[in-house]
PDB file of C-alpha atoms in Angstrom:
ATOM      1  CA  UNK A   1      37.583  87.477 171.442  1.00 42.00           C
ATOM      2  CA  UNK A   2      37.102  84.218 173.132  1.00 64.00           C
ATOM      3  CA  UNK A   3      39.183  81.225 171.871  1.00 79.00           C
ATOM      4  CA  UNK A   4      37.718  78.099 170.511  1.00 91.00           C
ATOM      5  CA  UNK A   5      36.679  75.178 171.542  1.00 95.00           C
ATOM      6  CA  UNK A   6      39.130  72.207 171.001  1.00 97.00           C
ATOM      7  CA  UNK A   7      37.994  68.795 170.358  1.00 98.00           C
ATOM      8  CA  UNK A   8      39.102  65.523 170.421  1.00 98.00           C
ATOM      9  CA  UNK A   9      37.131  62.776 168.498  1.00 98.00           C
ATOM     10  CA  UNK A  10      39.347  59.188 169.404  1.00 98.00           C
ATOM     11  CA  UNK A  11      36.626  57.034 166.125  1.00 98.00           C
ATOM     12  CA  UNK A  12      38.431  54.318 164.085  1.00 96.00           C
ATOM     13  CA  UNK A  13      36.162  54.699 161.610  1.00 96.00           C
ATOM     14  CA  UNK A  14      37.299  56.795 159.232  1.00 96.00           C
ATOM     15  CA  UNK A  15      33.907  58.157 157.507  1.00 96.00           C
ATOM     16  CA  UNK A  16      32.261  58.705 160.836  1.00 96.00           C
ATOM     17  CA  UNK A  17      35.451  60.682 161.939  1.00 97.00           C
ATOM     18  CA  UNK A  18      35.751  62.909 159.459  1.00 97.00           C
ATOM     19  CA  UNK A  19      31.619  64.068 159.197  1.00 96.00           C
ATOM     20  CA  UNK A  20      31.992  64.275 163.012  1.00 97.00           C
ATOM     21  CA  UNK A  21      35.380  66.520 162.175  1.00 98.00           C
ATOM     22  CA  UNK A  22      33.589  67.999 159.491  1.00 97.00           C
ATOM     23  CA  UNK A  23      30.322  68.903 162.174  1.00 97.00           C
ATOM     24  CA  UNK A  24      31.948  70.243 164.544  1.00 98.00           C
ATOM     25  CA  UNK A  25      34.795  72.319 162.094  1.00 98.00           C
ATOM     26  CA  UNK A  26      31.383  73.976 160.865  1.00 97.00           C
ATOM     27  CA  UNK A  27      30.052  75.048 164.123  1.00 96.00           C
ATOM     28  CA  UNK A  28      33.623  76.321 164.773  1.00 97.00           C
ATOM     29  CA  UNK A  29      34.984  73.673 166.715  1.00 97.00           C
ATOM     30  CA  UNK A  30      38.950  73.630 166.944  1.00 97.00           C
ATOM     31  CA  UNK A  31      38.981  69.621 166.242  1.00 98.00           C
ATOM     32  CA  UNK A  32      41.934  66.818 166.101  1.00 98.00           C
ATOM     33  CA  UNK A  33      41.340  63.240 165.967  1.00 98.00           C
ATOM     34  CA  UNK A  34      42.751  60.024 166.764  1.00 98.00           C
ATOM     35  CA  UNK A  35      42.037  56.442 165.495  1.00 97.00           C
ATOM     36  CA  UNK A  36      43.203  54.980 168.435  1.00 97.00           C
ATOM     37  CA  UNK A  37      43.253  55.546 172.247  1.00 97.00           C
ATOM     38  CA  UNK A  38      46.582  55.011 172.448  1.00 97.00           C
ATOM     39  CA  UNK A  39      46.698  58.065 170.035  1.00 98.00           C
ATOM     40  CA  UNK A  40      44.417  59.711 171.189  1.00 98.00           C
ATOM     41  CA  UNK A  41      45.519  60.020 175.158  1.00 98.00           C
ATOM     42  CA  UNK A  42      49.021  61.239 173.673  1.00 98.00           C
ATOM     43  CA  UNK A  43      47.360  63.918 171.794  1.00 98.00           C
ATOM     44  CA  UNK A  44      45.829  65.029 175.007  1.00 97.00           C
ATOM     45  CA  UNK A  45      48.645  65.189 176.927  1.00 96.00           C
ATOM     46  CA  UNK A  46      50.502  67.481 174.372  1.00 97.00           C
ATOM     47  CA  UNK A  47      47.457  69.518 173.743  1.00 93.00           C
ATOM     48  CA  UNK A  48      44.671  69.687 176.315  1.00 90.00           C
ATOM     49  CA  UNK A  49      41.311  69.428 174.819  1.00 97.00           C
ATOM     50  CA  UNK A  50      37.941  71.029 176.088  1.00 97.00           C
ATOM     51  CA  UNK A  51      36.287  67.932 175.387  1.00 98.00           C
ATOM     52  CA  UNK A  52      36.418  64.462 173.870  1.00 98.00           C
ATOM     53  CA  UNK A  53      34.168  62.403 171.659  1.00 98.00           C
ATOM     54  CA  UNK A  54      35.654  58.546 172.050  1.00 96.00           C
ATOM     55  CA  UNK A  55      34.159  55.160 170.612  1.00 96.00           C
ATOM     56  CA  UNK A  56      33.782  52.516 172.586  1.00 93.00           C
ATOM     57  CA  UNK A  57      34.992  49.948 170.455  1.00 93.00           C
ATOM     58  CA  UNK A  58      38.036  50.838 169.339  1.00 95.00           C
ATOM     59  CA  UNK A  59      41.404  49.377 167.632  1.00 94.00           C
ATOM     60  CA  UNK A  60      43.834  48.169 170.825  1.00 93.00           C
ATOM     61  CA  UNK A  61      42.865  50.059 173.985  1.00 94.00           C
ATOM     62  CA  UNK A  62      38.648  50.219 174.329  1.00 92.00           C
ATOM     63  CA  UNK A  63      37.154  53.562 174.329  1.00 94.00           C
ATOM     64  CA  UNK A  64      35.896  53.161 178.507  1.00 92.00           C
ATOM     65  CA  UNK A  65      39.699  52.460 179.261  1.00 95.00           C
ATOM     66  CA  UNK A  66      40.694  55.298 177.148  1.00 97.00           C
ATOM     67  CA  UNK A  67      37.754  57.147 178.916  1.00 97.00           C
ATOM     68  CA  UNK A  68      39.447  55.865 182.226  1.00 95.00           C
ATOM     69  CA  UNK A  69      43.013  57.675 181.502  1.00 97.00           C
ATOM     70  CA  UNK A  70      40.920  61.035 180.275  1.00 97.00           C
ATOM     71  CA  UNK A  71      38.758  61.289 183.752  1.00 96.00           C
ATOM     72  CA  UNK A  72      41.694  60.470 185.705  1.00 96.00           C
ATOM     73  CA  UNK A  73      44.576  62.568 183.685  1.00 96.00           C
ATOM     74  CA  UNK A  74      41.992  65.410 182.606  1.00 96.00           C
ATOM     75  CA  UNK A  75      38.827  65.377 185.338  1.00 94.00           C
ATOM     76  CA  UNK A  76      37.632  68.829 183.427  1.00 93.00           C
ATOM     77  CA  UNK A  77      37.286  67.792 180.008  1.00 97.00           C
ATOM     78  CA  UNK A  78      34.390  67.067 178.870  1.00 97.00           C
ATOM     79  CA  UNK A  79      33.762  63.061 177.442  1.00 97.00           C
ATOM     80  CA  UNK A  80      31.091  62.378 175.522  1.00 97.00           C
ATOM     81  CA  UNK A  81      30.820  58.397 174.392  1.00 96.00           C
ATOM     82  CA  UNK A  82      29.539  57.319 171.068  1.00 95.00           C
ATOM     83  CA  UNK A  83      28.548  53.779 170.233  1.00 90.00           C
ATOM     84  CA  UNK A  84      27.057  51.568 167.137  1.00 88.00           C
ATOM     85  CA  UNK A  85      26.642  48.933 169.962  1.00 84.00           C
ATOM     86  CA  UNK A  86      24.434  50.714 172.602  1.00 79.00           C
ATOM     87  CA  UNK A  87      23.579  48.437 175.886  1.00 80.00           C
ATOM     88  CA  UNK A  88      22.880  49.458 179.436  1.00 82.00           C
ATOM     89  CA  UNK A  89      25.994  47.801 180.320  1.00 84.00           C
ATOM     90  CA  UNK A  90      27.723  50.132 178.155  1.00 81.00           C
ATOM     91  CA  UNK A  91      26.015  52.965 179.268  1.00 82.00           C
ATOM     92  CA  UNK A  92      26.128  52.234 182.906  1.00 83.00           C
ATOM     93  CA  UNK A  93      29.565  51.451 182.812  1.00 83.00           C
ATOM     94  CA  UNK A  94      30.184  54.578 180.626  1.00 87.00           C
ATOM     95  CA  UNK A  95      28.641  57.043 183.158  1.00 84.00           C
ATOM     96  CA  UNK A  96      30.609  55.357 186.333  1.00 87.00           C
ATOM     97  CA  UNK A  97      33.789  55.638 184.240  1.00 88.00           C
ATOM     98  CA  UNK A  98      33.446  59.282 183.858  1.00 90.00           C
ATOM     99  CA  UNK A  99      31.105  59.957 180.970  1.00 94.00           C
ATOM    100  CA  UNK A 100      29.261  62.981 180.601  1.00 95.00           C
ATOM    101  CA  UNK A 101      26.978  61.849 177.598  1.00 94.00           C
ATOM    102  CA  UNK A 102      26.245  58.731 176.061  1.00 93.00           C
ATOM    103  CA  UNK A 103      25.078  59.054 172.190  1.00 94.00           C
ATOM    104  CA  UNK A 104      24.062  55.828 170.134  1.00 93.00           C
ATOM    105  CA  UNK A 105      25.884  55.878 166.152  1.00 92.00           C
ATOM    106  CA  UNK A 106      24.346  56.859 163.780  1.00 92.00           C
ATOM    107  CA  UNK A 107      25.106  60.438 165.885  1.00 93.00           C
ATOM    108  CA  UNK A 108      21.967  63.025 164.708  1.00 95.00           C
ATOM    109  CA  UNK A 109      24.256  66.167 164.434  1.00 96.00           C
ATOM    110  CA  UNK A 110      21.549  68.289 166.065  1.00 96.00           C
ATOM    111  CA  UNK A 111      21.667  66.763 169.228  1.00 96.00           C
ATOM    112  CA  UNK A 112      25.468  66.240 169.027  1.00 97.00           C
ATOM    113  CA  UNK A 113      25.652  69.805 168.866  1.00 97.00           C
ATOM    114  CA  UNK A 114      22.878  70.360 171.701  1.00 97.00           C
ATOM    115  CA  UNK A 115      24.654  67.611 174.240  1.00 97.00           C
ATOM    116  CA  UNK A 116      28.444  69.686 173.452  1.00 96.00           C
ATOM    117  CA  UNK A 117      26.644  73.002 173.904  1.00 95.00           C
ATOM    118  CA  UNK A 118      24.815  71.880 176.736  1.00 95.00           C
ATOM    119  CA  UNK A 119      27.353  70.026 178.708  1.00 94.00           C
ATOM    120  CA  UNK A 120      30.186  73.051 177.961  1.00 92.00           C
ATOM    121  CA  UNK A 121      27.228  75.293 179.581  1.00 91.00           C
ATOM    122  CA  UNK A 122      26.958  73.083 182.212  1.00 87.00           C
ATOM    123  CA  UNK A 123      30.983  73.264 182.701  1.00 80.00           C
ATOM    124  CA  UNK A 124      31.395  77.206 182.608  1.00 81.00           C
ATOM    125  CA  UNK A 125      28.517  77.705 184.911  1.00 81.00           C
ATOM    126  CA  UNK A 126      30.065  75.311 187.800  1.00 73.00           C
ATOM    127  CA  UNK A 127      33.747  77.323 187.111  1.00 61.00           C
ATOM    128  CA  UNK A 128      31.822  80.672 187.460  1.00 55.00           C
ATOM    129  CA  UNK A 129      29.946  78.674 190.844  1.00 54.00           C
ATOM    130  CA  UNK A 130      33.047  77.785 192.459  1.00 52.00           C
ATOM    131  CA  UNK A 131      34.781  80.671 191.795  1.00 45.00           C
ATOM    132  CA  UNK A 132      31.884  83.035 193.500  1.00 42.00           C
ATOM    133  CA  UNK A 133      31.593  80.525 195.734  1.00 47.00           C
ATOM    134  CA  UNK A 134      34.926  80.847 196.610  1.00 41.00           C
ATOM    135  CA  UNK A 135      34.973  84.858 196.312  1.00 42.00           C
ATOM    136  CA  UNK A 136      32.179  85.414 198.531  1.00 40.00           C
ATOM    137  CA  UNK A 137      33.752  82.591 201.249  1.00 39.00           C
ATOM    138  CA  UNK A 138      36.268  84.704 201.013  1.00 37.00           C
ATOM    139  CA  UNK A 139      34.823  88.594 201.363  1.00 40.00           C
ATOM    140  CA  UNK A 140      32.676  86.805 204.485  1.00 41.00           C
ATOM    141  CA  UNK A 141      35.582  85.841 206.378  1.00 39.00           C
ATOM    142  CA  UNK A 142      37.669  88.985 205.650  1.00 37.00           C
ATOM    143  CA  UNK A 143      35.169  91.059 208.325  1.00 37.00           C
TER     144      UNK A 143
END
């Protein structure tokens, strides 16, 4: 038995938090949440998540800083930004941050699900690359 996903979702906006919660809870998502970044980066340093959903505006600490800490302190999880306030700025500055998605509020739970599935296939197929990769780097240079 393979164990679940666990997700973050750092949203200060309490109804959008908990139908995101709610979303991914039905899909079978292990999920926490945050209101904060503040709250949300001390979560996942006691509990490493498999990916993060993060606001950018948020209460405090903005959700590209907090998105700053996450690449840096966790370069494998997965960070998907959500915004009510899209702009190429945003997005730009997202995606050089560390940003694997970019989805505009309100979030269409279809393709929510679709960008999480896609990007944690993207994920386990460049582990299983670099470990073959590795493997057969290996096996070559044994003979």
């Amino acid at each position: 038995m393979s164990r679940k996903t666990k997700v973050i979702i750092i949203e200060d906006d309490e109804n959008i938090l908990n139908s995101l919660k709610e979303i991914l809870r039905s899909e079978g998502y292990e999920v926490d949440t945050a209101t904060n970044g503040e709250e949300g980066i001390k979560k996942c340093k006691a509990n490493p998540f498999d990916l993060a959903l993060l606001d950018i505006r948020l209460p405090g600490m903005n959700g590209t800083k907090v998105l700053e800490v996450l690449h840096k302190e966790f370069p494998d999880m997965i960070k998907i930004m959500i915004t009510g306030y899209p702009s190429l700025e945003n997005a730009v500055a997202s995606l050089k941050r560390g940003a694997d998605a970019y989805l505009m509020k309100p979030v269409n739970p279809l393709t929510l699900l679709k960008v999480i599935k896609e990007k944690m296939c993207d994920r386990s197929n460049s582990r299983f690359r670099g470990k073959h990769d590795e493997e057969s780097s290996r096996f070559l240079f044994k003979h």
